[in-house]
Short mmCIF file of C-alpha atoms and ligand atoms in Angstrom, two decimals:
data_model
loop_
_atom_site.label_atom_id
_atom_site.label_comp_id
_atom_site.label_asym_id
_atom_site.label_seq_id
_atom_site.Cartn_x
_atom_site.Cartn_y
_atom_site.Cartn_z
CA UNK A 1006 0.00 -19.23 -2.87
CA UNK A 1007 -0.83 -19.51 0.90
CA UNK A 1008 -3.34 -21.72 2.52
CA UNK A 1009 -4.33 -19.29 5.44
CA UNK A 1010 -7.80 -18.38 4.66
CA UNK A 1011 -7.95 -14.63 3.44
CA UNK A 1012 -9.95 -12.53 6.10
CA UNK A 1013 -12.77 -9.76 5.55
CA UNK A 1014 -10.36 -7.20 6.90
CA UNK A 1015 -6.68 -7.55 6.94
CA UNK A 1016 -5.60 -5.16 9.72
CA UNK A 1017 -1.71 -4.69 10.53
CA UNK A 1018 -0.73 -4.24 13.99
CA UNK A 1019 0.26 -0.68 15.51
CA UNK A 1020 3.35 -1.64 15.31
CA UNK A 1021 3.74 -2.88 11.79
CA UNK A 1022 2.68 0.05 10.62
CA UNK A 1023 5.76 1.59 7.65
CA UNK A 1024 7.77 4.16 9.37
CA UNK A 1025 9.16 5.78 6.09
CA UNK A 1026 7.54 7.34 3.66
CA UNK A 1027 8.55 5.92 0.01
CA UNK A 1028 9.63 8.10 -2.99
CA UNK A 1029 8.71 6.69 -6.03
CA UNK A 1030 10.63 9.41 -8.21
CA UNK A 1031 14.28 7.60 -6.66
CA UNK A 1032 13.40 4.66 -8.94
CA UNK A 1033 12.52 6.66 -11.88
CA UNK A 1034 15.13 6.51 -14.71
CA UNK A 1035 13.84 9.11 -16.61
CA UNK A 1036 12.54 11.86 -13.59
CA UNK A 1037 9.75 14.12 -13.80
CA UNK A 1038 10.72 17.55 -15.51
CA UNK A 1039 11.59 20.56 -13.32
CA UNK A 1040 8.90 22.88 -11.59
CA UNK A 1041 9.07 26.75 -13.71
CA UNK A 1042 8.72 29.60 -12.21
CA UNK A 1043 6.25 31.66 -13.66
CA UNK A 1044 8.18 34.62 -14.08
CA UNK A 1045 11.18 33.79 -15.22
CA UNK A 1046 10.11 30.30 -16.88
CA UNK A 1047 13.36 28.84 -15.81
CA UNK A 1048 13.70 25.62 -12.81
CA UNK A 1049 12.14 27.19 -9.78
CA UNK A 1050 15.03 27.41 -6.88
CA UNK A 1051 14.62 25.99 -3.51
CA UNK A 1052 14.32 29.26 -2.50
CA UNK A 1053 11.80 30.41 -4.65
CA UNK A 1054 9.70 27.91 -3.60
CA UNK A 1055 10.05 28.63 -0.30
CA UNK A 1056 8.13 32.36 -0.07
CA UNK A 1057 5.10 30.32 -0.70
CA UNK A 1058 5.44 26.59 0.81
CA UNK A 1059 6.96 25.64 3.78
CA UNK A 1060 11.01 24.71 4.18
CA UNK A 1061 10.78 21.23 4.33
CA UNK A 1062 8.56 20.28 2.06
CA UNK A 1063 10.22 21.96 -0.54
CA UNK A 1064 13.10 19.93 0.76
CA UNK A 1065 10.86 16.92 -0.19
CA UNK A 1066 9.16 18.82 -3.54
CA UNK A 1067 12.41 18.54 -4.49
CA UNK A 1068 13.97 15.55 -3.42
CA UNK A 1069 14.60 13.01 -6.45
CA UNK A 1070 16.86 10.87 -4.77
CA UNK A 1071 15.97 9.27 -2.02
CA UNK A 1072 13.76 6.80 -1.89
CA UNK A 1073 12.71 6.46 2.11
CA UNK A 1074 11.76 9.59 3.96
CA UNK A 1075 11.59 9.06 7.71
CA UNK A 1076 7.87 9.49 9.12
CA UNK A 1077 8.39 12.24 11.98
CA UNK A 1078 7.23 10.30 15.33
CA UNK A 1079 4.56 13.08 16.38
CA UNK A 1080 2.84 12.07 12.74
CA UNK A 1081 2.96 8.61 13.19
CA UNK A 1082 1.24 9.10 16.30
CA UNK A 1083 -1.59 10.96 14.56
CA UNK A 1084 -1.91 8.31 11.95
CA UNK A 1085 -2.22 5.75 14.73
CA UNK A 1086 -5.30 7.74 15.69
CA UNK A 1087 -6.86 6.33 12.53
CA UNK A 1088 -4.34 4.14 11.10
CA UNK A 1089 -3.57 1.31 10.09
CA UNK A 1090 -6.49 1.78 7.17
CA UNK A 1091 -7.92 -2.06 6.45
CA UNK A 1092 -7.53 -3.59 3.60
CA UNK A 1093 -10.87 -5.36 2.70
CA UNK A 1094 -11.29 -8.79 0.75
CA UNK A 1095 -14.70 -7.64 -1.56
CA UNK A 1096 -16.12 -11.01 -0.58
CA UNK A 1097 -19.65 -9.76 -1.31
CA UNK A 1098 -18.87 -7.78 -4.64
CA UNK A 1099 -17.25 -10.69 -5.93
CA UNK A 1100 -20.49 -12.93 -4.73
CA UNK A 1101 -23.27 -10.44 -6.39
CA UNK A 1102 -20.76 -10.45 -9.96
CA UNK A 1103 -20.34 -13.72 -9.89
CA UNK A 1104 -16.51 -13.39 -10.49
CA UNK A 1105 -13.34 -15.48 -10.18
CA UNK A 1106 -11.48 -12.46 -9.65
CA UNK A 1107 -10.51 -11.66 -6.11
CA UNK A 1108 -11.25 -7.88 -5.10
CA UNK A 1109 -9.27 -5.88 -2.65
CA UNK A 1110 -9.95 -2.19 -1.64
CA UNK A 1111 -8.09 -0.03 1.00
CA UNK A 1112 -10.40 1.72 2.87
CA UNK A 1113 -9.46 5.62 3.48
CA UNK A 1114 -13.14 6.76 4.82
CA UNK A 1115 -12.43 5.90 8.39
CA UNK A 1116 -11.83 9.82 9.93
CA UNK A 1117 -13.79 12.55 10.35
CA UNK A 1118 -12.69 14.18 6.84
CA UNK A 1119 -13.95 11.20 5.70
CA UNK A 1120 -11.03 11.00 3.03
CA UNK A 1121 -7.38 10.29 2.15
CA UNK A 1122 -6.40 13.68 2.31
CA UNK A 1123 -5.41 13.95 6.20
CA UNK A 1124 -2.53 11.41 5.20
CA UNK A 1125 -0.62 14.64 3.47
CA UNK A 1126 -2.79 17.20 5.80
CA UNK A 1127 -1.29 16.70 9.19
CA UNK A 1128 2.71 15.85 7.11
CA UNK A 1129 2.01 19.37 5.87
CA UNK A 1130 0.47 21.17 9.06
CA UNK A 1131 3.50 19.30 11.28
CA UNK A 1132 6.16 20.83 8.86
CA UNK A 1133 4.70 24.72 9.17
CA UNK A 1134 4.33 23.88 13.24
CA UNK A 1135 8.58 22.91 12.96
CA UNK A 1136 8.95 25.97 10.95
CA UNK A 1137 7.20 28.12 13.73
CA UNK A 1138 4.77 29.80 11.27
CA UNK A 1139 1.56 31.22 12.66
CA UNK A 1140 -0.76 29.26 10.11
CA UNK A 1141 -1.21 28.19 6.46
CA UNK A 1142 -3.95 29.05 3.42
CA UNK A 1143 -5.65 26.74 1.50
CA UNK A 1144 -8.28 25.66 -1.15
CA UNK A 1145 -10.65 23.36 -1.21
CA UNK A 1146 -12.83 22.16 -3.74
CA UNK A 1147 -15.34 19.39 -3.17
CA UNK A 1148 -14.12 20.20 0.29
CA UNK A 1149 -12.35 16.98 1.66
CA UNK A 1150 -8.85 18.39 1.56
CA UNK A 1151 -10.12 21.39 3.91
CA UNK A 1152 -11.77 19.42 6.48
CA UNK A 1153 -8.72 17.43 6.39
CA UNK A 1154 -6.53 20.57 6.84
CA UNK A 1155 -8.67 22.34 9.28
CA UNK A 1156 -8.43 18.65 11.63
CA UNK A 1157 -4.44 18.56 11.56
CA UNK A 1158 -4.44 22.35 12.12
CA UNK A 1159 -6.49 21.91 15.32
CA UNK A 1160 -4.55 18.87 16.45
CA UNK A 1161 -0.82 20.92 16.21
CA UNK A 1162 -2.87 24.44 17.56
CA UNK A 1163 -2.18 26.48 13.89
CA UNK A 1164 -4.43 28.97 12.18
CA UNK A 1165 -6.05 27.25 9.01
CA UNK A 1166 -7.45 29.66 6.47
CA UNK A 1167 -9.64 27.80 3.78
CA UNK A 1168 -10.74 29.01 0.13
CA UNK A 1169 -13.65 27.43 -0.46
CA UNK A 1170 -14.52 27.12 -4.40
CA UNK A 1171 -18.01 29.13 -4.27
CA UNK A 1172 -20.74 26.03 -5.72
CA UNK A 1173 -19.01 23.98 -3.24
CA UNK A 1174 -19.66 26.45 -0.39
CA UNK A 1175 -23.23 26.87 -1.35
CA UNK A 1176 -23.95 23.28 -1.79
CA UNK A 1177 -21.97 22.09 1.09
CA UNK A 1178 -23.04 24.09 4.05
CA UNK A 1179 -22.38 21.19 6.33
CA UNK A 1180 -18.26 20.21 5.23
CA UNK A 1181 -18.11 24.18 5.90
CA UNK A 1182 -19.12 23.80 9.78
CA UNK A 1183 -16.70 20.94 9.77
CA UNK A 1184 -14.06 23.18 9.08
CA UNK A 1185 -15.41 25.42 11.25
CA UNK A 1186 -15.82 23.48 14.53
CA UNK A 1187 -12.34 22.70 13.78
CA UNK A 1188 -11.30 26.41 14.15
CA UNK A 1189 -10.76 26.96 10.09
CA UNK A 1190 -12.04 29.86 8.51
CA UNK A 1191 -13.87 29.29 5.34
CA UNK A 1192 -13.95 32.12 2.78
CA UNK A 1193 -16.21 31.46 -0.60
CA UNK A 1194 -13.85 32.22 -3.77
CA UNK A 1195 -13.49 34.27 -5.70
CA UNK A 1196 -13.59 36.60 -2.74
CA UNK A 1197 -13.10 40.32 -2.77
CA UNK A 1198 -10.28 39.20 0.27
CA UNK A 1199 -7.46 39.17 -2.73
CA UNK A 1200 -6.72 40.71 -6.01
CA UNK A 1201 -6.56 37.56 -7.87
CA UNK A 1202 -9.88 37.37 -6.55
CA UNK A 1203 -11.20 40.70 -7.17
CA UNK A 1204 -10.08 40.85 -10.39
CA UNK A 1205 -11.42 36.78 -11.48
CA UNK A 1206 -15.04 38.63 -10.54
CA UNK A 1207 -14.56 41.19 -12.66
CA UNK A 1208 -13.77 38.79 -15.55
CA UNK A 1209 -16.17 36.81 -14.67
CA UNK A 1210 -19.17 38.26 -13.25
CA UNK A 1211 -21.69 35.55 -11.51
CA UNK A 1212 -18.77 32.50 -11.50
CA UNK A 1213 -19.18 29.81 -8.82
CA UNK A 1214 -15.50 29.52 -9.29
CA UNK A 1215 -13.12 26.59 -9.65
CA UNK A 1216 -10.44 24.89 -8.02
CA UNK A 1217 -7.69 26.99 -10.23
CA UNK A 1218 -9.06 30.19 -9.12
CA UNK A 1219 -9.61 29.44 -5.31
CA UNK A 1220 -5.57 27.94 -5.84
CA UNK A 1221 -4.41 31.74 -5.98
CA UNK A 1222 -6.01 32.88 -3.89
CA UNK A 1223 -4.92 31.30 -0.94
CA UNK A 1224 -1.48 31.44 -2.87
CA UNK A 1225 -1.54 35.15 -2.06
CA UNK A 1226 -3.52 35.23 1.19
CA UNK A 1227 -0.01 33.15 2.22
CA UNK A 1228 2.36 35.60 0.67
CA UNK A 1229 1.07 38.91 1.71
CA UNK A 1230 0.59 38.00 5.78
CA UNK A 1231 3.36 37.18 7.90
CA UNK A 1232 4.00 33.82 9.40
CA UNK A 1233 1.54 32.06 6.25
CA UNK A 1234 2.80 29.57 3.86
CA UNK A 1235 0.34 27.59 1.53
CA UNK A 1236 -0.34 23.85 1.24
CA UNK A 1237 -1.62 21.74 -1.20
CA UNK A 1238 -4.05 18.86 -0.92
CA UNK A 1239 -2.89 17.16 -4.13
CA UNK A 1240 -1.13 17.29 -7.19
CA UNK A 1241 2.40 18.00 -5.50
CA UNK A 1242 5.29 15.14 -5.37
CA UNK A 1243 5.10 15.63 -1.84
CA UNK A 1244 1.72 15.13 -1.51
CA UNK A 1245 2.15 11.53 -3.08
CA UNK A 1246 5.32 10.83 -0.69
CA UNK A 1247 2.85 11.29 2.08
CA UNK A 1248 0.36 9.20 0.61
CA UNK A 1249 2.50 6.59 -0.12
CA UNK A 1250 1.65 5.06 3.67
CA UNK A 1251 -1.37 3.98 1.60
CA UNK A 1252 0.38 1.49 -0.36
CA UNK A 1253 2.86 0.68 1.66
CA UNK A 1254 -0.21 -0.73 4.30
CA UNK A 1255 -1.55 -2.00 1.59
CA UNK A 1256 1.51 -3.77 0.04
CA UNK A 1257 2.27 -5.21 3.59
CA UNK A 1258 -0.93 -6.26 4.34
CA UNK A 1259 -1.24 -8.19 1.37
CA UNK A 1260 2.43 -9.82 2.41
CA UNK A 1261 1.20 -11.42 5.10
CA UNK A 1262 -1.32 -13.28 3.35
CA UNK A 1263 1.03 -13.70 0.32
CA UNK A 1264 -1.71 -11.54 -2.06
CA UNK A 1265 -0.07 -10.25 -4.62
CA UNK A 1266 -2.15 -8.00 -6.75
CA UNK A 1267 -1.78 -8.38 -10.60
CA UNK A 1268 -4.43 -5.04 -11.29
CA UNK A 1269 -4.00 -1.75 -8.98
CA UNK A 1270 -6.97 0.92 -9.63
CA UNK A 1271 -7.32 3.79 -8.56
CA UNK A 1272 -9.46 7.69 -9.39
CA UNK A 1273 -7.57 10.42 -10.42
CA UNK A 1274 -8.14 14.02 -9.56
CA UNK A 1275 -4.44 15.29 -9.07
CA UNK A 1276 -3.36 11.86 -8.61
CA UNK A 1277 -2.36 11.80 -5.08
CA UNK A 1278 -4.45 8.74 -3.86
CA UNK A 1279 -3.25 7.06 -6.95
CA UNK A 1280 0.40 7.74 -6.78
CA UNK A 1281 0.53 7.20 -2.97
CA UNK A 1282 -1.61 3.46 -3.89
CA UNK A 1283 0.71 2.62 -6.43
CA UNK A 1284 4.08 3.85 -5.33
CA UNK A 1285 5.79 1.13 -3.96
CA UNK A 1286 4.53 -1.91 -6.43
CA UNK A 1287 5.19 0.60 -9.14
CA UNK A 1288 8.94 0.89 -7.36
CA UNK A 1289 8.82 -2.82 -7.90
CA UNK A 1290 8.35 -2.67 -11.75
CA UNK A 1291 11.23 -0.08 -12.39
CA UNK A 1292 13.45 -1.98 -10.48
CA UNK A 1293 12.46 -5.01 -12.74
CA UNK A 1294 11.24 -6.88 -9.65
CA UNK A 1295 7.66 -7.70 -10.13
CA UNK A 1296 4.72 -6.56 -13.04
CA UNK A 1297 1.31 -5.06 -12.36
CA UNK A 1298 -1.68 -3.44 -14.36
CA UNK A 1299 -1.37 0.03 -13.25
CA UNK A 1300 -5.25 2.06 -13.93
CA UNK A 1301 -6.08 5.60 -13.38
CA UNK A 1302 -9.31 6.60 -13.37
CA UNK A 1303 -10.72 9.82 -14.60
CA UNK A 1304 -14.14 11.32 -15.13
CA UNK A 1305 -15.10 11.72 -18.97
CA UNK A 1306 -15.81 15.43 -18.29
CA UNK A 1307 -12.43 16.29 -16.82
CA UNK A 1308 -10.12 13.99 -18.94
CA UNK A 1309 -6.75 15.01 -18.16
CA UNK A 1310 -4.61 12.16 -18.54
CA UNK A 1311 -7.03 10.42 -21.92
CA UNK A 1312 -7.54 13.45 -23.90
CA UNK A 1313 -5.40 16.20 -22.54
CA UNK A 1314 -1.75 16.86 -23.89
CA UNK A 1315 1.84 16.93 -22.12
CA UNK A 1316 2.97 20.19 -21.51
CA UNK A 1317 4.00 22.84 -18.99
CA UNK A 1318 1.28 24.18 -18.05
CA UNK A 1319 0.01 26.84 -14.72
CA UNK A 1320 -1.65 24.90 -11.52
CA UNK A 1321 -3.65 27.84 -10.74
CA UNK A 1322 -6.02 30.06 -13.15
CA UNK A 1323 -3.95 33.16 -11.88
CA UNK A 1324 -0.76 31.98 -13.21
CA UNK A 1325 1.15 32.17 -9.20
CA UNK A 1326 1.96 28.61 -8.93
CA UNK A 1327 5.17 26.96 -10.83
CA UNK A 1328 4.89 25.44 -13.60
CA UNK A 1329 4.23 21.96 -13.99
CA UNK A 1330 4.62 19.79 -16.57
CA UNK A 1331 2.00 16.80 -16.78
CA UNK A 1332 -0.79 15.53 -18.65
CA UNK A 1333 -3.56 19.03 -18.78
CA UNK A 1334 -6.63 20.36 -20.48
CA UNK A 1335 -5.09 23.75 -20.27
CA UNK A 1336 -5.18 25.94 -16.63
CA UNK A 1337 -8.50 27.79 -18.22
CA UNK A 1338 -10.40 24.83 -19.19
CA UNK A 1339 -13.74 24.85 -16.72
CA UNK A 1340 -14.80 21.39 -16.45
CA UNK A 1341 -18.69 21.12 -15.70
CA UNK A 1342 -20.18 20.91 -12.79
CA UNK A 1343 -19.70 17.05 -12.60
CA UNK A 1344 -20.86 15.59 -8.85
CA UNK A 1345 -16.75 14.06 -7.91
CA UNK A 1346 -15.91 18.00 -6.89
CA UNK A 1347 -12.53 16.35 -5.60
CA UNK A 1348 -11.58 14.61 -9.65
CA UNK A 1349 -12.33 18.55 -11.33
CA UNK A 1350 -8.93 19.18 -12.26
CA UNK A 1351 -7.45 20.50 -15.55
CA UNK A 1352 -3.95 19.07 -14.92
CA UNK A 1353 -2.51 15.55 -13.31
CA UNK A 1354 0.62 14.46 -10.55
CA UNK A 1355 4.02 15.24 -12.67
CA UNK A 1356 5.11 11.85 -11.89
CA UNK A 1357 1.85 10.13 -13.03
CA UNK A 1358 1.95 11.88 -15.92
CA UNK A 1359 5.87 11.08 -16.43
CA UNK A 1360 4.80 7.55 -15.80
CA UNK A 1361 1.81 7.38 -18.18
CA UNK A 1362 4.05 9.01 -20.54
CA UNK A 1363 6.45 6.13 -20.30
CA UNK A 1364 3.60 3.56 -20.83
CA UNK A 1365 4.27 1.89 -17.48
CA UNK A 1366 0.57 3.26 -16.31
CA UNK A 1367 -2.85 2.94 -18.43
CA UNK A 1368 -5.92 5.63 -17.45
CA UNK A 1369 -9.89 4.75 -18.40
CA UNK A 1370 -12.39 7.69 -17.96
CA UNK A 1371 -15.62 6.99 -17.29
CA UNK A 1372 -19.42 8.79 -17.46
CA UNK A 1373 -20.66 9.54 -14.08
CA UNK A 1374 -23.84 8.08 -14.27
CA UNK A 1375 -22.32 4.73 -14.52
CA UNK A 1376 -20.24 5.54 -12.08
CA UNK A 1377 -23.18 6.59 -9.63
CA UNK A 1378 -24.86 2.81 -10.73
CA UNK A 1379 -21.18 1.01 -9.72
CA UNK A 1380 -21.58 3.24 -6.46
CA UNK A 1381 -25.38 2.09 -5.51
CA UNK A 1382 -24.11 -1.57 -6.29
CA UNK A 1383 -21.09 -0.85 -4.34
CA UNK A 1384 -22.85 0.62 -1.26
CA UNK A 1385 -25.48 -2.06 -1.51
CA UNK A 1386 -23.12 -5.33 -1.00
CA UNK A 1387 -19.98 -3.77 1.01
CA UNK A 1388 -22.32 -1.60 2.98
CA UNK A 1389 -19.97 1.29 2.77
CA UNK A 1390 -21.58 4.36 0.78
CA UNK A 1391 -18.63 5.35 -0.95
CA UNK A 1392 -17.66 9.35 -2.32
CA UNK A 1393 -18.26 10.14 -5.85
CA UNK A 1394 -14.56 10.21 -6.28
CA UNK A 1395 -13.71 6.45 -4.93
CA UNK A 1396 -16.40 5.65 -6.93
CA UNK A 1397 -14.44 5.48 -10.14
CA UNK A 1398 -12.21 3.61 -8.79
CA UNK A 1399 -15.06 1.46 -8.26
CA UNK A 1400 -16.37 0.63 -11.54
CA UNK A 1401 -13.60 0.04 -13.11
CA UNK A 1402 -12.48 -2.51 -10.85
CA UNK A 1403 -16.03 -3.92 -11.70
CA UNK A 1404 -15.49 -3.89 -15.26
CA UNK A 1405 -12.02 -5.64 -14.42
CA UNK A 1406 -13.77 -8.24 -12.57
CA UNK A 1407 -16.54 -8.99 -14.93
CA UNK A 1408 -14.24 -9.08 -18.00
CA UNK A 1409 -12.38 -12.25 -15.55
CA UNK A 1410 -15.79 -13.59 -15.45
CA UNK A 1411 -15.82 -13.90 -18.87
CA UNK A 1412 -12.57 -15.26 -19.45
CA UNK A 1413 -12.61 -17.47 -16.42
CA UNK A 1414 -9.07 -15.43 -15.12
CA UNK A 1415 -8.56 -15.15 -11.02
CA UNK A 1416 -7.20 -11.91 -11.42
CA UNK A 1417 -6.40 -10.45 -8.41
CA UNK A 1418 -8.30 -6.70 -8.44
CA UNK A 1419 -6.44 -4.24 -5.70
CA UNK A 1420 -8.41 -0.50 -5.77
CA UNK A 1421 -8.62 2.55 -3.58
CA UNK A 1422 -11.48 3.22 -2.10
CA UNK A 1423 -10.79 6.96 -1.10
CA UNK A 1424 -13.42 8.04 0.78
CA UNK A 1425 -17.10 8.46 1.80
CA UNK A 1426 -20.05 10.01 0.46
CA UNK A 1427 -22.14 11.42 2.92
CA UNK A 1428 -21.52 14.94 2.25
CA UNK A 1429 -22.86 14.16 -1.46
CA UNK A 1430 -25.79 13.31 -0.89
CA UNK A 1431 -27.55 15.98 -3.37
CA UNK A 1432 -25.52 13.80 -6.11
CA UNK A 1433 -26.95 10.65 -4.73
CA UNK A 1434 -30.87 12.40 -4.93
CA UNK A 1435 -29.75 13.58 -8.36
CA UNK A 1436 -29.03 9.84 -9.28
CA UNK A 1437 -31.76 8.35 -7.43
CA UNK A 1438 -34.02 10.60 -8.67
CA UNK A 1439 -33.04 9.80 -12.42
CA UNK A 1440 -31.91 13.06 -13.00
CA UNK A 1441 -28.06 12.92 -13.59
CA UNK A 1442 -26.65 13.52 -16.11
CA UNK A 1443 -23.13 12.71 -18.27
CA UNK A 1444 -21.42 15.75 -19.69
CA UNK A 1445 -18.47 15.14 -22.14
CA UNK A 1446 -16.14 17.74 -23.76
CA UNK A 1447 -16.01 18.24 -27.31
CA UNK A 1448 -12.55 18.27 -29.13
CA UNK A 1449 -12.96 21.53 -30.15
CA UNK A 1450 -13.57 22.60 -26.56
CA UNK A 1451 -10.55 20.55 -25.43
CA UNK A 1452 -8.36 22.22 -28.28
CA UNK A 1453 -9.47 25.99 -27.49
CA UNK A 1454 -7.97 25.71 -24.00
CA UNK A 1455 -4.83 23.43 -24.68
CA UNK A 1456 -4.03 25.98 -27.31
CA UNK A 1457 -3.48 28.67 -24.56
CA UNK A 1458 -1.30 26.84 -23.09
CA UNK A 1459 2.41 28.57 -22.24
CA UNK A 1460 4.95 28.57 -24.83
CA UNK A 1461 7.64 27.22 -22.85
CA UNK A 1462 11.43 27.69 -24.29
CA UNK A 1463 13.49 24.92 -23.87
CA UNK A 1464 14.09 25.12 -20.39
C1 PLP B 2311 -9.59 14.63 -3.27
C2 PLP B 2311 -10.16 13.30 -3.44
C3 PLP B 2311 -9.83 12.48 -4.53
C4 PLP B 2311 -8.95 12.91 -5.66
O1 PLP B 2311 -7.72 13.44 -5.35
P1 PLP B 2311 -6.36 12.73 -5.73
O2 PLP B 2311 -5.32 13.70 -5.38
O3 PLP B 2311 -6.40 12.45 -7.20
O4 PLP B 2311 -6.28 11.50 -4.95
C5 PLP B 2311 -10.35 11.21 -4.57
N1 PLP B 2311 -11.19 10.76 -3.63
C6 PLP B 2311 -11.55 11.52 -2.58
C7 PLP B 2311 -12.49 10.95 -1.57
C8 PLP B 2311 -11.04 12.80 -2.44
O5 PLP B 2311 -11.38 13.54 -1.39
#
């Protein structure tokens, strides 16, 4: 343990910052299983993959084997625009609980999208500008991952065409001129723009759509116009490569002050913030160098990774995606209208779920309202008013630090703190108003949409 007194903010310097990405999936012993392709049902080709996504990150979709990926130099410019991301010492958290445990977050909120998600945006947007395409499609739920999108598309001068889950685009009018002002266009889904579209309104007269439907869409806006490929905010192993630069600051900032975390939380939609927080301390444990508490966090009405099952299973609700096999509630489960848009996912990160699988990870879910009081306690002692989604990150690292209170542990507590909440404020005034609140599947309504899922032969 070092004697250097442990700052509010541990900053690295510009030029500190990692310079590779870090693929957890080279350490893995035991990989994630193979992307399907949904027509065939066999291992999706290279080529396959690459009518809808663009060349080199299929390269990386794919890539099992190496474990450091060389951040392109015009990137790492970007990031430096607002990167490095600090990691904060909770001082005041731990002062109102009244803990021994020392609390770390890593604060993502500090850019315009407000979120995580331009750490994979402008990888993804660079990679279609190398390819020479003319722009890329998109969907976006809660709509961090299009802002995000629609900022790296300006920056590199590509078209950015966003499918907007309809509730979202109602409730949201303001992340929509966002996108806007950043040259995006927004369209509400399901649209009469596509078939998939089209034909989910037919089915479904009145929906305010999901994630899954708004998915293939813009998975066939990027197929049927020339010079399109589609990107994905989440879920993808690529997507955690790129958001590995979150724990690699992380992990390096805590170096310098010889922190070493023994409890790393973090919320789980797809599990990109996750994976990318974890990666390289979990790349630690499967070499056998060093142990940590690994803790997703899910919301009790979406709870992929607690309650759903491992199986292949579709990405998208119209069945265009690959296959993936990970922890799901089944592609046609409609989880309800909870207030963390971004965590409203039926299925989970293939290599999260491999790793859960293995044991090496643990996941909590947890009721929003109690997540909205951890936020409100949160927001009242760091001063930062965090997202809905970072939020269960937060309480559970509160529930961490009150159980050392009771046991009189230091624990160390490390968590992601994703993003910020200012576009959620009708959740807040939901909360606030005493109005919120906590909807939990039933078994049976778990069971009627895992039983759908795809009877996979062996593949
Ligand atoms: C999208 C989002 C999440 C969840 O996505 P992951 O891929 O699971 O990280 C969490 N927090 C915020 C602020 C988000 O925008």
């Amino acid at each position: 343990m070092s004697n250097k007194e442990i700052p509010y903010k541990i900053y690295l310097e510009e030029h500190e910052m990692p310079k590779q990405w870090y693929n957890v999936r080279a350490d893995m012993k035991k990989k994630p299983a193979p992307l399907l392709n949904p027509k065939t049902m066999q291992p999706i080709t290279a080529e396959e993959l690459e009518a809808v996504f663009c060349k080199e990150l299929v390269k990386q979709e794919l890539d099992e084997t190496n474990a450091y990926i060389d951040i392109p130099e015009e990137i790492l410019s970007f990031y430096k625009m607002y990167r490095p991301a600090p990691l904060v010492r909770a001082y005041c958290l731990e002062k109102k609980l009244g803990t021994p445990a020392k609390i770390y977050y890593k604060f993502e909120g500090n850019n315009t999208s407000g979120s995580h998600k331009l750490n994979s945006a402008i990888a993804q947007a660079y990679y279609a500008k190398q390819q020479g395409l003319k722009g890329v499609t998109t969907e976006t739920g809660a709509g961090q991952w299009g802002t995000a999108l629609s900022m790296a598309c300006a920056y590199l001068d590509l078209d950015c065409q966003v499918y907007m889950v309809k509730v979202s685009y109602e409730q949201k009018p303001f992340r929509r001129e966002v996108m806007r002002t950043y040259g995006a266009s927004v369209t509400p889904s399901p649209s009469e723009t596509t078939e998939v579209g089209r034909k989910i309104r037919a089915e479904f007269p009145g929906t305010n759509g999901s994630l899954g439907c708004a998915i293939s869409e813009a998975v066939e806006a990027a197929t049927t116009q020339e010079g399109y490929r589609y990107v994905l905010g989440s879920v993808l192993s690529q997507v955690l490569l790129h958001q590995s630069i979150i724990g690699l600051e992380a992990k390096a900032a805590m170096e310098k002050y010889d922190i070493k975390p023994d409890i790393i939380i973090g919320c789980a939609g797809g599990g990109s913030n996750l994976g990318g927080l974890i990666s390289p301390f979990m790349g630690e444990k499967l070499r056998g160098e060093a142990d940590y508490r690994f803790i997703a966090v899910e919301p009790a009405s979406c709870p992929s990774l607690t309650r759903g099952v491992y199986a292949y299973d579709y990405c998208d609700t119209g069945k265009v995606c690959p296959l993936q096999k990970m922890y799901t509630l089944g592609s046609g489960f409609m989880p309800s209208s909870s207030h963390a848009g971004g965590l409203r996912y039926h299925g989970m990160s293939s290599t999260l779920s491999e790793l859960y699988d293995q044991g090496l990870m643990e996941a909590v879910s947890v009721e929003q309202t109690s997540v909205f009081a951890a936020a409100q306690e949160f927001a009242r002692v760091e001063g930062i008013l965090p997202a809905p989604e970072s939020s269960h990150a937060i309480k559970v690292a509160m529930d961490e630090a009150l159980r050392c209170k009771e046991t009189g542990e230091e624990k160390t507590i490390l968590f992601g703190l994703t993003g910020t909440g200012y576009f959620d404020m009708y959740a807040y005034q939901r909360f606030n108003d005493g109005k919120m609140g906590d909807y939990i599947p039933t078994d049976a309504e778990i069971a009627a949409a895992t039983e759908k899922l795809p009877k996979i032969e062996k593949a």
